[in-house]
């Protein structure tokens, strides 16, 4: 277990506590797939890595348990949570509700700087050859569109939910769909935002996320067919 995003809680500063710093670093490592589902999270190892006692680590793990990133198991302690396909599909339904609401609120407040930033992200996404990096660009683009809604709690919920979904869909969806279709939809979504077409933008966003649900279901059916061929 090597969470590269780890930073010492002693450097958290006045605006962050040790448990918060540990939680945020671990959440990022889990969301990126660096810490895989089922991996045991040993408190003594984490305390040594973060340069703190086990108390902030224990508190951070309990907070991550409440967020669904960590599960406590008998005789094993904390492990990175795993999810079924059905659970990921449900999280995508939650993603639709949260993100469509945020986008609806954000579009009237968008300025040229927001739109330019989103455009830069998409252009960088266009030139990125590594599928492992596409998820990060996808998140940056969506987060940039939602930021003008100015609803910190809503944005925090979106980020947490996206973290859950992304670690299970990132590789699968990238391999299955590539980036050509998602990027076409991203540019169209940005065009609707620029034109103030909130209803069209929200409808496209919903369809964009629903396509991920279809891809997951299709991959699940293929996995079952492949498993059946070996029995």
C-alpha positions as a Python dict, from the first residue, in 0.01 Angstrom:
ca = {
    (1, 'X'): (0, 0, 0),
    (2, 'X'): (173, 317, -124),
    (3, 'X'): (-59, 618, -134),
    (4, 'X'): (157, 855, -332),
    (5, 'X'): (-76, 1143, -255),
    (6, 'X'): (5, 1123, 115),
    (7, 'X'): (127, 1439, 282),
    (8, 'X'): (218, 1495, 642),
    (9, 'X'): (-77, 1612, 855),
    (10, 'X'): (169, 1824, 1050),
    (11, 'X'): (179, 2045, 740),
    (12, 'X'): (-197, 2073, 719),
    (13, 'X'): (-195, 2429, 841),
    (14, 'X'): (-469, 2626, 1014),
    (15, 'X'): (-737, 2533, 762),
    (16, 'X'): (-695, 2154, 784),
    (17, 'X'): (-673, 1897, 1062),
    (18, 'X'): (-470, 1576, 1065),
    (19, 'X'): (-777, 1351, 1012),
    (20, 'X'): (-892, 1574, 725),
    (21, 'X'): (-553, 1556, 555),
    (22, 'X'): (-534, 1178, 590),
    (23, 'X'): (-894, 1137, 472),
    (24, 'X'): (-848, 1355, 163),
    (25, 'X'): (-525, 1181, 61),
    (26, 'X'): (-673, 835, 107),
    (27, 'X'): (-994, 932, -73),
    (28, 'X'): (-790, 1056, -369),
    (29, 'X'): (-581, 738, -376),
    (30, 'X'): (-892, 518, -364),
    (31, 'X'): (-1077, 723, -625),
    (32, 'X'): (-782, 707, -866),
    (33, 'X'): (-759, 330, -829),
    (34, 'X'): (-417, 352, -666),
    (35, 'X'): (-563, 168, -367),
    (36, 'X'): (-762, -122, -509),
    (37, 'X'): (-1092, -264, -377),
    (38, 'X'): (-1031, -517, -100),
    (39, 'X'): (-690, -378, -4),
    (40, 'X'): (-633, -385, 372),
    (41, 'X'): (-557, -44, 523),
    (42, 'X'): (-332, -99, 823),
    (43, 'X'): (-349, 185, 1072),
    (44, 'X'): (12, 153, 1187),
    (45, 'X'): (142, 168, 828),
    (46, 'X'): (-76, 468, 749),
    (47, 'X'): (31, 647, 1068),
    (48, 'X'): (397, 600, 974),
    (49, 'X'): (341, 714, 618),
    (50, 'X'): (148, 1026, 719),
    (51, 'X'): (378, 1106, 1009),
    (52, 'X'): (104, 1105, 1271),
    (53, 'X'): (-35, 890, 1549),
    (54, 'X'): (-297, 621, 1488),
    (55, 'X'): (-575, 839, 1634),
    (56, 'X'): (-612, 1072, 1331),
    (57, 'X'): (-580, 771, 1100),
    (58, 'X'): (-856, 588, 1285),
    (59, 'X'): (-1080, 895, 1267),
    (60, 'X'): (-1009, 941, 895),
    (61, 'X'): (-1093, 576, 824),
    (62, 'X'): (-1423, 607, 1012),
    (63, 'X'): (-1510, 915, 806),
    (64, 'X'): (-1425, 727, 486),
    (65, 'X'): (-1644, 441, 607),
    (66, 'X'): (-1935, 684, 638),
    (67, 'X'): (-1864, 802, 281),
    (68, 'X'): (-1856, 444, 153),
    (69, 'X'): (-1487, 431, 56),
    (70, 'X'): (-1383, 201, 341),
    (71, 'X'): (-1539, -106, 501),
    (72, 'X'): (-1449, -250, 842),
    (73, 'X'): (-1440, -631, 840),
    (74, 'X'): (-1405, -874, 1134),
    (75, 'X'): (-1045, -985, 1185),
    (76, 'X'): (-924, -765, 897),
    (77, 'X'): (-1001, -412, 1004),
    (78, 'X'): (-1037, -145, 738),
    (79, 'X'): (-1033, -241, 370),
    (80, 'X'): (-1103, -45, 52),
    (81, 'X'): (-1471, -94, -29),
    (82, 'X'): (-1586, -290, -330),
    (83, 'X'): (-1911, -237, -520),
    (84, 'X'): (-2131, -454, -739),
    (85, 'X'): (-2236, -345, -1086),
    (86, 'X'): (-2588, -281, -954),
    (87, 'X'): (-2448, -50, -686),
    (88, 'X'): (-2243, 141, -943),
    (89, 'X'): (-2553, 177, -1162),
    (90, 'X'): (-2735, 326, -863),
    (91, 'X'): (-2448, 568, -800),
    (92, 'X'): (-2473, 676, -1163),
    (93, 'X'): (-2843, 749, -1108),
    (94, 'X'): (-2740, 965, -811),
    (95, 'X'): (-2478, 1127, -1033),
    (96, 'X'): (-2748, 1223, -1284),
    (97, 'X'): (-2962, 1385, -1014),
    (98, 'X'): (-2677, 1580, -851),
    (99, 'X'): (-2490, 1690, -1161),
    (100, 'X'): (-2792, 1787, -1367),
    (101, 'X'): (-2909, 2006, -1079),
    (102, 'X'): (-2563, 2165, -1044),
    (103, 'X'): (-2538, 2232, -1418),
    (104, 'X'): (-2886, 2387, -1425),
    (105, 'X'): (-2778, 2628, -1150),
    (106, 'X'): (-2433, 2691, -1296),
    (107, 'X'): (-2515, 2789, -1655),
    (108, 'X'): (-2669, 3132, -1575),
    (109, 'X'): (-2362, 3215, -1364),
    (110, 'X'): (-2094, 3105, -1612),
    (111, 'X'): (-1846, 3365, -1728),
    (112, 'X'): (-1602, 3365, -2016),
    (113, 'X'): (-1319, 3255, -1787),
    (114, 'X'): (-1513, 2942, -1689),
    (115, 'X'): (-1585, 2858, -2053),
    (116, 'X'): (-1225, 2918, -2158),
    (117, 'X'): (-1098, 2693, -1881),
    (118, 'X'): (-1336, 2414, -1984),
    (119, 'X'): (-1219, 2452, -2345),
    (120, 'X'): (-852, 2423, -2243),
    (121, 'X'): (-927, 2104, -2053),
    (122, 'X'): (-1102, 1947, -2353),
    (123, 'X'): (-814, 2039, -2586),
    (124, 'X'): (-564, 1882, -2348),
    (125, 'X'): (-792, 1577, -2325),
    (126, 'X'): (-788, 1554, -2708),
    (127, 'X'): (-410, 1519, -2714),
    (128, 'X'): (-373, 1278, -2420),
    (129, 'X'): (-285, 930, -2555),
    (130, 'X'): (-293, 743, -2222),
    (131, 'X'): (-641, 606, -2135),
    (132, 'X'): (-538, 595, -1770),
    (133, 'X'): (-535, 976, -1770),
    (134, 'X'): (-870, 1029, -1941),
    (135, 'X'): (-1071, 997, -1620),
    (136, 'X'): (-883, 1288, -1464),
    (137, 'X'): (-955, 1511, -1764),
    (138, 'X'): (-1319, 1406, -1763),
    (139, 'X'): (-1356, 1502, -1397),
    (140, 'X'): (-1177, 1836, -1442),
    (141, 'X'): (-1408, 1926, -1728),
    (142, 'X'): (-1728, 1839, -1545),
    (143, 'X'): (-1611, 2003, -1221),
    (144, 'X'): (-1529, 2323, -1412),
    (145, 'X'): (-1881, 2336, -1553),
    (146, 'X'): (-2045, 2285, -1214),
    (147, 'X'): (-1825, 2521, -1011),
    (148, 'X'): (-2023, 2840, -1097),
    (149, 'X'): (-2331, 2700, -921),
    (150, 'X'): (-2164, 2814, -597),
    (151, 'X'): (-2313, 2536, -383),
    (152, 'X'): (-2019, 2397, -180),
    (153, 'X'): (-2213, 2111, -23),
    (154, 'X'): (-2362, 2005, -353),
    (155, 'X'): (-2020, 2017, -519),
    (156, 'X'): (-1871, 1813, -236),
    (157, 'X'): (-2141, 1548, -278),
    (158, 'X'): (-2079, 1539, -653),
    (159, 'X'): (-1704, 1495, -605),
    (160, 'X'): (-1749, 1212, -353),
    (161, 'X'): (-2002, 1032, -571),
    (162, 'X'): (-1786, 1077, -880),
    (163, 'X'): (-1493, 928, -689),
    (164, 'X'): (-1693, 613, -616),
    (165, 'X'): (-1817, 577, -972),
    (166, 'X'): (-1489, 665, -1140),
    (167, 'X'): (-1278, 398, -977),
    (168, 'X'): (-1509, 127, -1112),
    (169, 'X'): (-1591, 273, -1453),
    (170, 'X'): (-1272, 453, -1556),
    (171, 'X'): (-1082, 165, -1718),
    (172, 'X'): (-1388, -25, -1838),
    (173, 'X'): (-1559, 265, -2011),
    (174, 'X'): (-1235, 400, -2160),
    (175, 'X'): (-1158, 62, -2315),
    (176, 'X'): (-1513, 6, -2439),
    (177, 'X'): (-1591, 348, -2585),
    (178, 'X'): (-1261, 527, -2639),
    (179, 'X'): (-1280, 905, -2612),
    (180, 'X'): (-1416, 1012, -2951),
    (181, 'X'): (-1788, 988, -2863),
    (182, 'X'): (-1752, 1129, -2507),
    (183, 'X'): (-1546, 1417, -2642),
    (184, 'X'): (-1805, 1500, -2908),
    (185, 'X'): (-2064, 1516, -2633),
    (186, 'X'): (-1835, 1725, -2414),
    (187, 'X'): (-1787, 1986, -2688),
    (188, 'X'): (-2161, 1991, -2757),
    (189, 'X'): (-2231, 2030, -2386),
    (190, 'X'): (-1989, 2320, -2371),
    (191, 'X'): (-2160, 2479, -2671),
    (192, 'X'): (-2499, 2460, -2498),
    (193, 'X'): (-2346, 2616, -2187),
    (194, 'X'): (-2192, 2899, -2387),
    (195, 'X'): (-2528, 2967, -2554),
    (196, 'X'): (-2716, 2958, -2222),
    (197, 'X'): (-2923, 2658, -2338),
    (198, 'X'): (-2975, 2511, -1993),
    (199, 'X'): (-3251, 2264, -2086),
    (200, 'X'): (-3056, 2122, -2379),
    (201, 'X'): (-2737, 2103, -2173),
    (202, 'X'): (-2907, 1918, -1888),
    (203, 'X'): (-3073, 1674, -2127),
    (204, 'X'): (-2740, 1599, -2297),
    (205, 'X'): (-2566, 1554, -1961),
    (206, 'X'): (-2831, 1302, -1855),
    (207, 'X'): (-2790, 1108, -2180),
    (208, 'X'): (-2410, 1128, -2142),
    (209, 'X'): (-2421, 957, -1802),
    (210, 'X'): (-2691, 711, -1907),
    (211, 'X'): (-2456, 591, -2181),
    (212, 'X'): (-2209, 491, -1910),
    (213, 'X'): (-2483, 287, -1744),
    (214, 'X'): (-2552, 107, -2073),
    (215, 'X'): (-2181, 36, -2120),
    (216, 'X'): (-2155, -115, -1772),
    (217, 'X'): (-2458, -338, -1826),
    (218, 'X'): (-2321, -449, -2161),
    (219, 'X'): (-1983, -530, -2007),
    (220, 'X'): (-2155, -723, -1730),
    (221, 'X'): (-2346, -935, -1982),
    (222, 'X'): (-2026, -1001, -2174),
    (223, 'X'): (-1848, -1108, -1855),
    (224, 'X'): (-2128, -1352, -1777),
    (225, 'X'): (-2111, -1494, -2131),
    (226, 'X'): (-1735, -1532, -2103),
    (227, 'X'): (-1770, -1705, -1765),
    (228, 'X'): (-2033, -1940, -1909),
    (229, 'X'): (-1804, -2041, -2195),
    (230, 'X'): (-1555, -2186, -1945),
    (231, 'X'): (-1805, -2397, -1750),
}
